[in-house]
Short mmCIF file of C-alpha atoms in Angstrom, two decimals:
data_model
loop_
_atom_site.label_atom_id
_atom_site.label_comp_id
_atom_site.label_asym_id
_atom_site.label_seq_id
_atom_site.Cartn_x
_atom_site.Cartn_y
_atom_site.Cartn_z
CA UNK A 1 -4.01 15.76 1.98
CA UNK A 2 -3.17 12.75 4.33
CA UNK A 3 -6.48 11.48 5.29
CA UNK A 4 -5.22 7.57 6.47
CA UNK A 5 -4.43 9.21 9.91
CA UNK A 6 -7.35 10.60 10.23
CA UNK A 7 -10.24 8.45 8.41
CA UNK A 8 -8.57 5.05 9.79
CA UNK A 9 -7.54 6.58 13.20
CA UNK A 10 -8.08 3.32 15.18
CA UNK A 11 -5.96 1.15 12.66
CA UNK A 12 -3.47 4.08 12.58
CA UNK A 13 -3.57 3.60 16.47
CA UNK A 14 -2.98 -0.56 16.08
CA UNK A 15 -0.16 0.16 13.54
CA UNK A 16 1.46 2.70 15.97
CA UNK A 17 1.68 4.99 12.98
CA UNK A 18 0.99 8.79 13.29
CA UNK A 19 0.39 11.85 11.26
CA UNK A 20 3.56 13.09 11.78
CA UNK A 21 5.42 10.02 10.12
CA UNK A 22 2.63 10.20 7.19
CA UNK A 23 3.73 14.15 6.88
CA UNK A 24 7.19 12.95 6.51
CA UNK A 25 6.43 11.57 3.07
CA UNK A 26 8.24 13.14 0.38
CA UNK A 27 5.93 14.14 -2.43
CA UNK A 28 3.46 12.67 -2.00
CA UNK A 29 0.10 13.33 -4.96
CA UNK A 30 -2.94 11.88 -6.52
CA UNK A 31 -2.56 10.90 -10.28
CA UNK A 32 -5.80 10.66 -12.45
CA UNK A 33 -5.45 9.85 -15.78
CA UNK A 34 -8.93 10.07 -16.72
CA UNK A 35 -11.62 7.39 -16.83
CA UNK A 36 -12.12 6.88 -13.47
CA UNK A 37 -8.84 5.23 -12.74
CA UNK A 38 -6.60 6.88 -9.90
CA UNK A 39 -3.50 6.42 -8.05
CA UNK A 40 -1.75 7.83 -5.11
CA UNK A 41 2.35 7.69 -5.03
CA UNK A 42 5.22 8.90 -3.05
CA UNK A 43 8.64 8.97 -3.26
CA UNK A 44 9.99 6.37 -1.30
CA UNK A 45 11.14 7.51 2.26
CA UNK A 46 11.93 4.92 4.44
CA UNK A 47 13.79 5.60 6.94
CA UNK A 48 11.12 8.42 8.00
CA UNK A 49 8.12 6.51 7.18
CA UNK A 50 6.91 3.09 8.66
CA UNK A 51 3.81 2.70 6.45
CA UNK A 52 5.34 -1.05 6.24
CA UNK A 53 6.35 -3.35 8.73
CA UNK A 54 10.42 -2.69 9.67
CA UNK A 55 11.01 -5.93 8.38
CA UNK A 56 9.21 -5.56 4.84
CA UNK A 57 10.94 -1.82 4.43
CA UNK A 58 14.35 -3.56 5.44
CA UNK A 59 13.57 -6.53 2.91
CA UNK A 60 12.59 -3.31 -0.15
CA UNK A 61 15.92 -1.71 0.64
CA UNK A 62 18.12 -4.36 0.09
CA UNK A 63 16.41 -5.51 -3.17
CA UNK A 64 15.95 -2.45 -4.84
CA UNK A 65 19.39 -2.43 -6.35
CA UNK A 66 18.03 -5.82 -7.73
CA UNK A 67 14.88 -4.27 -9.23
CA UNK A 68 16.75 -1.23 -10.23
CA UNK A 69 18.34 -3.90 -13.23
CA UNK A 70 15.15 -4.29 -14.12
CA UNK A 71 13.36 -0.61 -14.31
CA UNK A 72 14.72 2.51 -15.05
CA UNK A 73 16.08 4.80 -11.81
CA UNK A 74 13.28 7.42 -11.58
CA UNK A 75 10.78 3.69 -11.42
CA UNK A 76 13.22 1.87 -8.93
CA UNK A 77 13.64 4.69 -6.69
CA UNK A 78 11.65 8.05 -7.08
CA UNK A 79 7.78 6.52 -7.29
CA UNK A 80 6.21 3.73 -4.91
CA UNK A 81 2.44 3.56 -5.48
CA UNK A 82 0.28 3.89 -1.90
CA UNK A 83 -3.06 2.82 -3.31
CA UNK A 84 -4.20 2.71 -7.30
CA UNK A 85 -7.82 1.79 -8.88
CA UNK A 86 -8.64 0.31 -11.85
CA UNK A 87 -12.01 1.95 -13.01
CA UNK A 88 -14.72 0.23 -12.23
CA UNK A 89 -13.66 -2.07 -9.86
CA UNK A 90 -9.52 -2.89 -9.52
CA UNK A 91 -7.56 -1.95 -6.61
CA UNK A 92 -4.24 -2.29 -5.04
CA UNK A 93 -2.38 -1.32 -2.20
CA UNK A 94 1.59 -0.83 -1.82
CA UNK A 95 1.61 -3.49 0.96
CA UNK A 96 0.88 -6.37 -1.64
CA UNK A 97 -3.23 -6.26 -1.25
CA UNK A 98 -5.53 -6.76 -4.52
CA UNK A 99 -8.89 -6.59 -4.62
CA UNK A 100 -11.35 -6.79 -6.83
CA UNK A 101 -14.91 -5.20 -5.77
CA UNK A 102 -18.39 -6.86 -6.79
CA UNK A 103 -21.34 -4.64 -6.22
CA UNK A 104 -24.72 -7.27 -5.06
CA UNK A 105 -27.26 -4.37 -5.06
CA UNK A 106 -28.42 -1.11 -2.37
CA UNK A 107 -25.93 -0.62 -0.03
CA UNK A 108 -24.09 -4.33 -0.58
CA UNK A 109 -20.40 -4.55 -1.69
CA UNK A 110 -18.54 -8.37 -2.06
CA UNK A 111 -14.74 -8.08 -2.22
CA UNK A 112 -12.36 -10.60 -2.98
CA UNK A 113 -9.01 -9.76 -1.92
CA UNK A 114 -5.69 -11.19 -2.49
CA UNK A 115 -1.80 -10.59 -0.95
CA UNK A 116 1.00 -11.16 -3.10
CA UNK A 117 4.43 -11.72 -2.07
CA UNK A 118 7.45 -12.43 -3.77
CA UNK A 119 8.01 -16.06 -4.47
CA UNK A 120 11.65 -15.84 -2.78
CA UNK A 121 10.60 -13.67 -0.07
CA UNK A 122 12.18 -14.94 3.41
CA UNK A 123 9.29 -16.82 5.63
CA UNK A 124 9.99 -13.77 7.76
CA UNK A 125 8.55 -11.29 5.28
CA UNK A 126 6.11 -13.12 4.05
CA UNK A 127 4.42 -13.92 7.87
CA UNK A 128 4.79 -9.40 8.22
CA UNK A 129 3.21 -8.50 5.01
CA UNK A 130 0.12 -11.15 5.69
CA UNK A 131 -0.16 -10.17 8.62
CA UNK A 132 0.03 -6.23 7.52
CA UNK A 133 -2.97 -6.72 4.89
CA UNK A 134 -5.12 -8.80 8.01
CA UNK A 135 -5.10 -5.01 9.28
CA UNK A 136 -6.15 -3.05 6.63
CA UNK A 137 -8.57 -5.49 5.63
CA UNK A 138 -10.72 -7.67 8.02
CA UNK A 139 -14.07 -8.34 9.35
CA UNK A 140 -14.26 -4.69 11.22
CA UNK A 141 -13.95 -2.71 7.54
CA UNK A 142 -11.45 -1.43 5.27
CA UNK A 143 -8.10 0.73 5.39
#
């Protein structure tokens, strides 16, 4: 199921995404290979889906072929990661956002979060994807 547009409807709103570009995901499913650890992927679908800033999607296209040397075709191009934890306390997003979650007791969670960009990345892309991860993750909760 696609539960973003619904259980993060006001960032949704912000982002000016809408359940009908999340339905146009490609196949999208939830991995679990035991232990607690999970992931969700899709197949990459750009030019339907604006999960990423048009910039950062436009900046992915042109260096997959680059990546592409690097991995083998079905990695490259058939299976982006949306959001993946590392049992107990590991995450990642696809828009660059780690985090790694300290439970302090009842009811308390600390989490320190980090974005990674690509070193090379045009000032551009680097300005969208920070300020991407500021909306999923800021003072008013989690996305």
């Amino acid at each position: 199921t696609l539960s973003a547009p619904y259980s993060h409807g006001s960032a949704v709103k912000v982002q000016g995404r809408t359940a009908a570009a999340s339905r146009r995901r490609a196949a999208t499913m939830q991995v679990s290979p035991g232990g607690g650890h999970g992931m969700g992927v899709h197949r990459p679908d750009f030019d339907e889906s604006r999960a990423l800033p048009a910039v950062v999607e436009d900046y992915i296209r042109a260096t997959r072929p680059e990546v592409a040397q690097h991995l083998s075709y079905d990695q490259a191009y058939r299976v982006a990661p949306v959001h993946s934890t590392v049992f107990p306390n590991f995450s990642f997003l696809s828009n660059g956002t780690m985090r790694v979650w300290h439970p302090k007791g009842p009811e308390k969670m600390e989490v320190w979060a980090w974005v990674v960009v690509e070193k090379d990345a045009p000032p551009e892309v680097k300005r969208a994807i920070l300020r991407n991860s500021q909306y999923n993750f800021n003072v008013s909760g989690i996305f």
